[in-house]
CSV table of C-alpha atoms and ligand atoms in Angstrom, one decimal:
chain,number,residue,atom,x,y,z
C,2,GLN,CA,-17.7,50.8,-8.0
C,3,ALA,CA,-15.7,49.4,-5.2
C,4,LYS,CA,-18.9,49.0,-3.2
C,5,THR,CA,-20.7,47.0,-5.9
C,6,LEU,CA,-17.6,44.9,-6.4
C,7,GLY,CA,-17.5,44.3,-2.7
C,8,ARG,CA,-21.1,43.2,-2.6
C,9,SER,CA,-20.9,40.9,-5.6
C,10,ARG,CA,-17.8,39.3,-4.0
C,11,TYR,CA,-19.7,38.8,-0.8
C,12,GLU,CA,-22.6,37.2,-2.6
C,13,PHE,CA,-20.2,35.0,-4.5
C,14,PHE,CA,-18.6,33.7,-1.3
C,15,ASN,CA,-22.0,33.3,0.3
C,16,VAL,CA,-23.3,31.2,-2.6
C,17,GLU,CA,-20.0,29.2,-2.7
C,18,LEU,CA,-20.1,28.6,1.1
C,19,ARG,CA,-23.7,27.5,1.0
C,20,ARG,CA,-22.9,25.1,-1.9
C,21,ARG,CA,-20.0,23.6,0.0
C,22,MET,CA,-22.0,23.2,3.2
C,23,GLN,CA,-24.8,21.5,1.3
C,24,ARG,CA,-22.3,19.1,-0.3
C,25,ARG,CA,-20.9,18.3,3.1
C,26,LEU,CA,-24.3,17.7,4.6
C,27,ARG,CA,-25.3,15.4,1.8
C,28,LEU,CA,-22.0,13.6,1.9
C,29,GLU,CA,-22.3,13.0,5.6
C,30,GLN,CA,-25.7,11.5,5.1
C,31,ASP,CA,-24.5,9.3,2.3
C,32,LEU,CA,-21.5,8.2,4.4
C,33,ARG,CA,-23.8,7.3,7.2
C,34,ASP,CA,-25.8,5.1,4.7
C,35,ALA,CA,-22.6,3.6,3.2
C,36,VAL,CA,-21.3,2.6,6.7
C,37,ARG,CA,-24.7,1.1,7.6
C,38,LEU,CA,-25.0,-0.8,4.3
C,39,GLY,CA,-21.3,-2.0,4.4
C,40,LYS,CA,-20.4,-0.2,1.2
C,41,LEU,CA,-17.0,0.9,2.3
C,42,TRP,CA,-14.1,-1.4,1.3
C,43,ALA,CA,-10.4,-1.6,1.8
C,44,ALA,CA,-7.5,-1.3,-0.7
C,45,TYR,CA,-4.2,-2.9,0.2
C,46,GLN,CA,-0.8,-1.4,-0.4
C,47,PRO,CA,2.4,-3.5,-0.1
C,48,VAL,CA,5.0,-2.7,2.5
C,49,VAL,CA,8.4,-4.1,1.3
C,50,ASP,CA,11.4,-5.1,3.3
C,51,LEU,CA,14.4,-3.2,1.9
C,52,ARG,CA,16.9,-6.0,2.6
C,53,THR,CA,15.0,-8.9,1.1
C,54,ASN,CA,12.7,-7.0,-1.3
C,55,GLU,CA,9.8,-9.1,-0.1
C,56,MET,CA,6.3,-7.9,0.7
C,57,VAL,CA,6.2,-8.2,4.5
C,58,ALA,CA,2.9,-6.4,5.2
C,59,VAL,CA,0.0,-4.5,3.6
C,60,GLU,CA,-1.6,-1.3,4.7
C,61,GLY,CA,-5.4,-1.4,4.5
C,62,LEU,CA,-6.7,1.9,3.3
C,63,LEU,CA,-10.4,2.7,3.3
C,64,ARG,CA,-12.2,3.3,0.1
C,65,TRP,CA,-15.6,4.8,-0.6
C,66,THR,CA,-17.1,4.6,-4.1
C,67,HIS,CA,-20.0,7.1,-4.0
C,68,PRO,CA,-22.9,6.2,-6.3
C,69,VAL,CA,-22.9,9.7,-7.9
C,70,HIS,CA,-19.5,11.3,-7.1
C,71,GLY,CA,-17.4,8.2,-7.7
C,72,ALA,CA,-14.3,7.7,-5.5
C,73,VAL,CA,-14.3,10.0,-2.5
C,74,PRO,CA,-10.8,10.3,-1.0
C,75,PRO,CA,-10.3,9.4,2.7
C,76,MET,CA,-8.8,12.8,3.2
C,77,GLU,CA,-12.3,14.1,2.5
C,78,PHE,CA,-14.6,11.6,4.3
C,79,ILE,CA,-12.4,10.6,7.3
C,80,PRO,CA,-12.6,14.2,8.7
C,81,LEU,CA,-16.4,14.2,8.0
C,82,ALA,CA,-16.7,11.0,10.0
C,83,GLU,CA,-14.4,12.4,12.8
C,84,GLU,CA,-16.7,15.4,13.2
C,85,SER,CA,-19.7,13.2,13.7
C,86,ASP,CA,-20.3,10.0,15.7
C,87,LEU,CA,-19.5,8.0,12.6
C,88,ILE,CA,-15.8,7.5,13.1
C,89,ASN,CA,-16.1,4.7,15.6
C,90,GLN,CA,-18.5,2.7,13.5
C,91,LEU,CA,-16.3,3.3,10.5
C,92,GLY,CA,-13.2,2.2,12.4
C,93,ALA,CA,-14.9,-1.0,13.6
C,94,HIS,CA,-15.9,-1.7,10.0
C,95,VAL,CA,-12.3,-1.3,8.7
C,96,LEU,CA,-11.0,-3.5,11.5
C,97,ARG,CA,-13.6,-6.2,10.7
C,98,ILE,CA,-13.2,-6.3,6.9
C,99,THR,CA,-9.4,-6.1,6.8
C,100,THR,CA,-8.7,-8.7,9.5
C,101,GLN,CA,-11.1,-11.1,7.7
C,102,GLU,CA,-9.5,-10.5,4.3
C,103,LEU,CA,-6.0,-10.9,5.7
C,104,ALA,CA,-6.8,-14.0,7.7
C,105,ALA,CA,-8.2,-15.6,4.6
C,106,ARG,CA,-4.9,-14.9,2.7
C,107,ARG,CA,-2.8,-16.1,5.6
C,108,ALA,CA,-4.8,-19.4,5.6
C,109,ARG,CA,-3.6,-19.8,2.0
C,110,GLY,CA,0.0,-19.4,3.1
C,111,ILE,CA,0.5,-15.8,2.3
C,112,ASP,CA,2.6,-14.6,5.2
C,113,VAL,CA,2.0,-10.9,5.5
C,114,ASP,CA,1.1,-8.6,8.4
C,115,LEU,CA,-1.7,-6.1,8.4
C,116,LYS,CA,-1.5,-2.4,9.1
C,117,ILE,CA,-4.5,-0.2,9.6
C,118,ASN,CA,-5.0,3.4,10.6
C,119,LEU,CA,-6.7,4.6,13.7
C,120,SER,CA,-8.1,8.0,14.1
C,121,THR,CA,-7.7,10.2,17.2
C,122,ARG,CA,-11.3,9.7,18.2
C,123,GLN,CA,-11.0,5.9,18.1
C,124,LEU,CA,-8.3,6.0,20.8
C,125,ASP,CA,-10.8,7.7,23.1
C,126,ASP,CA,-13.5,5.1,22.4
C,127,PRO,CA,-13.8,2.6,25.2
C,128,ALA,CA,-15.1,0.0,22.7
C,129,LEU,CA,-11.9,0.0,20.7
C,130,ILE,CA,-10.1,-2.6,22.8
C,131,SER,CA,-13.0,-5.1,22.7
C,132,ASP,CA,-13.4,-4.4,19.0
C,133,VAL,CA,-9.8,-5.3,18.3
C,134,GLU,CA,-10.0,-8.3,20.6
C,135,HIS,CA,-13.1,-9.5,18.9
C,136,ALA,CA,-11.6,-9.1,15.4
C,137,LEU,CA,-8.5,-11.1,16.3
C,138,HIS,CA,-10.6,-13.8,18.0
C,139,THR,CA,-13.1,-14.3,15.3
C,140,THR,CA,-10.6,-14.3,12.4
C,141,GLY,CA,-7.7,-16.1,14.2
C,142,LEU,CA,-5.3,-13.4,13.1
C,143,PRO,CA,-2.4,-13.4,15.6
C,144,ALA,CA,-2.2,-10.1,17.6
C,145,ASN,CA,1.4,-9.6,16.6
C,146,ALA,CA,0.4,-9.7,12.9
C,147,LEU,CA,-1.7,-6.5,13.4
C,148,CYS,CA,-0.2,-3.1,13.5
C,149,LEU,CA,-2.2,0.0,14.3
C,150,GLU,CA,-1.0,3.2,12.8
C,151,ILE,CA,-1.6,6.4,14.7
C,152,THR,CA,-0.5,9.8,13.4
C,153,GLU,CA,2.1,11.7,15.2
C,154,SER,CA,-0.3,14.6,16.0
C,155,ALA,CA,-2.9,12.2,17.5
C,156,LEU,CA,-0.2,10.5,19.7
C,157,MET,CA,1.1,13.8,21.0
C,158,ARG,CA,-2.3,14.9,22.3
C,159,ASP,CA,-1.5,13.9,25.8
C,160,SER,CA,-4.9,12.4,26.5
C,161,ALA,CA,-5.3,10.1,29.5
C,162,LEU,CA,-7.8,7.9,27.7
C,163,ALA,CA,-5.5,7.5,24.7
C,164,SER,CA,-2.6,6.4,26.9
C,165,GLU,CA,-4.8,3.8,28.6
C,166,ALA,CA,-6.0,2.6,25.2
C,167,LEU,CA,-2.4,2.3,23.9
C,168,ALA,CA,-1.3,0.4,27.0
C,169,ALA,CA,-4.3,-2.0,26.7
C,170,LEU,CA,-3.5,-2.6,23.0
C,171,ARG,CA,0.1,-3.3,23.8
C,172,GLU,CA,-1.2,-5.8,26.4
C,173,LEU,CA,-3.1,-7.6,23.7
C,174,GLY,CA,0.1,-8.0,21.8
C,175,VAL,CA,-0.9,-5.7,18.9
C,176,ARG,CA,1.9,-3.6,17.3
C,177,LEU,CA,1.8,0.1,17.2
C,178,ALA,CA,3.2,2.6,14.7
C,179,ILE,CA,3.6,6.3,14.6
C,180,ASP,CA,2.3,7.5,11.2
C,181,ASP,CA,3.2,10.6,9.1
C,182,PHE,CA,6.3,11.2,11.3
C,183,GLY,CA,8.0,14.5,10.9
C,184,THR,CA,4.8,16.5,10.6
C,185,GLY,CA,4.4,17.0,14.4
C,186,TYR,CA,6.8,18.0,17.1
C,187,SER,CA,7.6,14.8,19.1
C,188,SER,CA,10.8,14.6,21.1
C,189,LEU,CA,13.1,11.6,21.4
C,190,ALA,CA,11.9,11.3,25.0
C,191,GLN,CA,8.3,11.1,24.0
C,192,LEU,CA,9.1,8.5,21.3
C,193,GLN,CA,10.8,6.4,23.9
C,194,ARG,CA,8.0,6.7,26.5
C,195,LEU,CA,5.4,5.6,24.0
C,196,THR,CA,7.0,2.2,23.4
C,197,LEU,CA,5.9,1.8,19.8
C,198,ASP,CA,7.2,-0.7,17.3
C,199,THR,CA,7.3,1.2,14.0
C,200,LEU,CA,7.9,4.7,12.8
C,201,LYS,CA,6.7,5.8,9.4
C,202,ILE,CA,8.5,8.7,7.8
C,203,ASP,CA,6.1,11.1,6.2
C,204,ARG,CA,5.9,11.3,2.4
C,205,SER,CA,6.7,15.0,2.4
C,206,PHE,CA,10.4,14.1,3.3
C,207,VAL,CA,10.6,11.0,1.1
C,208,MET,CA,9.3,13.1,-1.9
C,209,ARG,CA,12.2,15.5,-1.7
C,210,LEU,CA,14.9,12.8,-1.4
C,211,GLY,CA,17.4,13.0,-4.2
C,212,GLU,CA,16.4,16.6,-4.9
C,213,SER,CA,17.4,18.3,-1.8
C,214,THR,CA,20.4,17.6,0.5
C,215,ASP,CA,18.2,19.0,3.4
C,216,ALA,CA,15.7,16.2,2.9
C,217,GLU,CA,18.4,13.6,3.0
C,218,ALA,CA,19.8,15.1,6.2
C,219,ILE,CA,16.4,15.1,7.8
C,220,VAL,CA,15.7,11.5,6.8
C,221,THR,CA,19.1,10.4,8.0
C,222,SER,CA,18.4,11.9,11.4
C,223,ILE,CA,14.9,10.5,11.7
C,224,ILE,CA,16.3,7.0,10.9
C,225,ALA,CA,19.1,7.4,13.5
C,226,MET,CA,16.6,8.6,16.1
C,227,ALA,CA,14.1,5.8,15.4
C,228,HIS,CA,16.8,3.2,15.6
C,229,ALA,CA,18.1,4.6,18.8
C,230,VAL,CA,14.8,3.7,20.4
C,231,HIS,CA,14.6,0.4,18.6
C,232,LEU,CA,11.8,1.2,16.1
C,233,THR,CA,11.5,-0.3,12.7
C,234,VAL,CA,11.5,2.5,10.1
C,235,VAL,CA,9.1,2.5,7.1
C,236,ALA,CA,9.4,5.2,4.4
C,237,GLU,CA,6.0,6.1,2.9
C,238,GLY,CA,5.4,7.5,-0.6
C,239,VAL,CA,8.4,6.1,-2.4
C,240,GLU,CA,7.9,6.9,-6.1
C,241,THR,CA,11.3,6.7,-7.7
C,242,ARG,CA,14.3,4.3,-7.9
C,243,THR,CA,16.5,7.1,-6.6
C,244,GLN,CA,14.5,7.5,-3.5
C,245,LEU,CA,14.4,3.7,-2.9
C,246,ASN,CA,18.2,3.3,-3.3
C,247,LEU,CA,18.9,6.3,-1.1
C,248,LEU,CA,16.6,4.9,1.6
C,249,ARG,CA,18.2,1.5,1.5
C,250,ASP,CA,21.7,3.1,1.7
C,251,LEU,CA,20.5,5.2,4.7
C,252,GLY,CA,19.5,2.1,6.6
C,253,CYS,CA,15.7,2.4,6.3
C,254,ASP,CA,14.1,-0.9,7.0
C,255,GLN,CA,10.9,-1.0,4.9
C,256,ALA,CA,9.3,1.1,2.2
C,257,GLN,CA,5.9,1.7,0.7
C,258,GLY,CA,4.9,3.7,-2.3
C,259,TYR,CA,3.6,3.8,-5.8
C,260,LEU,CA,7.0,2.5,-7.1
C,261,LEU,CA,6.5,-0.7,-5.1
C,262,GLY,CA,2.7,-1.0,-5.5
C,263,ARG,CA,-0.4,1.1,-5.4
C,264,PRO,CA,-3.2,0.3,-3.1
C,265,ARG,CA,-5.4,-2.4,-4.7
C,266,PRO,CA,-8.4,-4.5,-3.8
C,267,ALA,CA,-7.3,-7.8,-2.1
C,268,ALA,CA,-8.7,-9.9,-5.0
C,269,GLU,CA,-6.4,-8.0,-7.4
C,270,LEU,CA,-3.3,-7.9,-5.2
C,271,TRP,CA,-3.5,-11.6,-4.6
C,272,SER,CA,-5.1,-12.7,-7.8
L,323,LIG,P1,-1.7,7.3,5.5
L,323,LIG,O1,-2.0,6.4,6.5
L,323,LIG,O2,-0.4,8.1,5.6
L,323,LIG,O3,-1.6,6.5,4.1
L,323,LIG,C1,-0.8,6.7,3.1
L,323,LIG,C2,-1.5,7.5,2.0
L,323,LIG,O4,-0.5,7.8,1.0
L,323,LIG,C3,-2.6,6.7,1.3
L,323,LIG,O5,-3.5,7.6,0.8
L,323,LIG,C4,-1.8,6.1,0.1
L,323,LIG,O6,-2.7,5.8,-1.0
L,323,LIG,C5,-0.9,7.2,-0.3
L,323,LIG,N1,0.3,6.8,-1.0
L,323,LIG,C6,1.0,5.7,-0.8
L,323,LIG,N2,2.1,5.6,-1.6
L,323,LIG,C7,2.1,6.8,-2.3
L,323,LIG,C8,3.0,7.4,-3.3
L,323,LIG,O7,3.9,6.8,-3.7
L,323,LIG,N3,2.6,8.6,-3.7
L,323,LIG,C9,1.6,9.3,-3.3
L,323,LIG,N4,1.3,10.5,-3.8
L,323,LIG,N5,0.7,8.8,-2.4
L,323,LIG,C10,1.0,7.6,-1.9
L,323,LIG,P2,-5.1,7.4,1.0
L,323,LIG,O8,-5.5,6.0,0.8
L,323,LIG,O9,-5.7,8.5,0.2
L,323,LIG,O10,-5.3,7.8,2.5
L,323,LIG,C11,-5.0,9.0,3.0
L,323,LIG,C12,-5.1,9.0,4.5
L,323,LIG,O11,-6.4,8.8,5.0
L,323,LIG,C13,-4.2,8.0,5.2
L,323,LIG,O12,-2.8,8.4,5.2
L,323,LIG,C14,-4.8,7.9,6.5
L,323,LIG,O13,-4.4,8.9,7.4
L,323,LIG,C15,-6.3,8.1,6.2
L,323,LIG,N6,-7.0,6.8,6.2
L,323,LIG,C16,-7.1,5.9,5.2
L,323,LIG,N7,-7.8,4.8,5.5
L,323,LIG,C17,-8.2,5.0,6.8
L,323,LIG,C18,-8.9,4.3,7.8
L,323,LIG,O14,-9.4,3.1,7.6
L,323,LIG,N8,-9.1,4.8,9.0
L,323,LIG,C19,-8.5,6.1,9.3
L,323,LIG,N9,-8.8,6.6,10.6
L,323,LIG,N10,-7.8,6.8,8.5
L,323,LIG,C20,-7.7,6.3,7.2
L,324,LIG,MG1,-1.1,4.9,7.6
L,325,LIG,MG1,1.3,7.5,6.7
L,326,LIG,MG1,0.8,10.1,5.1
């Protein structure tokens, strides 16, 4: 009895595993085509200044509408791209389309900055700096209007290539942000050494604000730490009024979240 149960379980996992691997392989091929055909697009989420309540920036977030599966979330296809050689092409595409879309809005007098995400592997790509330079040059977007977000875990990797890339980006005048802060293990000393401009508090802490005094204590200390090294603090994932008011009271500089605006296509956001 136990033995047959064991075997059928094994077969179940086997079938399940094969099914998943096949979906992955197919998705990877589809993603390759989507990148090549320019089918990936960006949604823009407002970043709001907590003192003036004005939209000061937008974060460009990559979107993939699959012909069969519909919207595939970045959490699924970014790792796929990272495991293949696709991530650099994909990163170059995001850079191109978002700087173009933003420069077009700025030409119409909409004064907002652009934030986009960089993956770990892009920091190791020697073409990154020239891609950024090219995007700024062709669109006329000022370097200081572009902020590149890098996750805490990617920044703490201690890679020589990445440090060089960060220095070169800073040289261009581009802004740098540490994304999803609080999920890694960086120290105050590391934060200072990296000379970034912005720190984004991870949604997992913001989510618990107003429910747990622990979360409030953590957010308070993150803000104090960030301000000590002159970083602008952005809270991500703000969904309630309570969270927003608390963050403002705690001295957080900017916020982003469904309460303030969901990511939307440029044509909708600025219709
Ligand atoms: P992220 O950079 O931390 O972006 C914030 C994510 O939180 C976005 O998810 C956004 O839609 C979501 N979000 C914003 N406000 C709220 C809220 O109030 N509640 C909830 N529940 N979620 C909120 P999205 O667009 O699914 O992107 C997920 C992650 O994928 C991003 O996290 C980023 O790490 C990565 N990603 C997205 N676009 C790109 C890209 O162009 N390049 C790279 N390398 N990574 C990207
Ligand atoms: Mg981000
Ligand atoms: Mg983030
Ligand atoms: Mg996040």
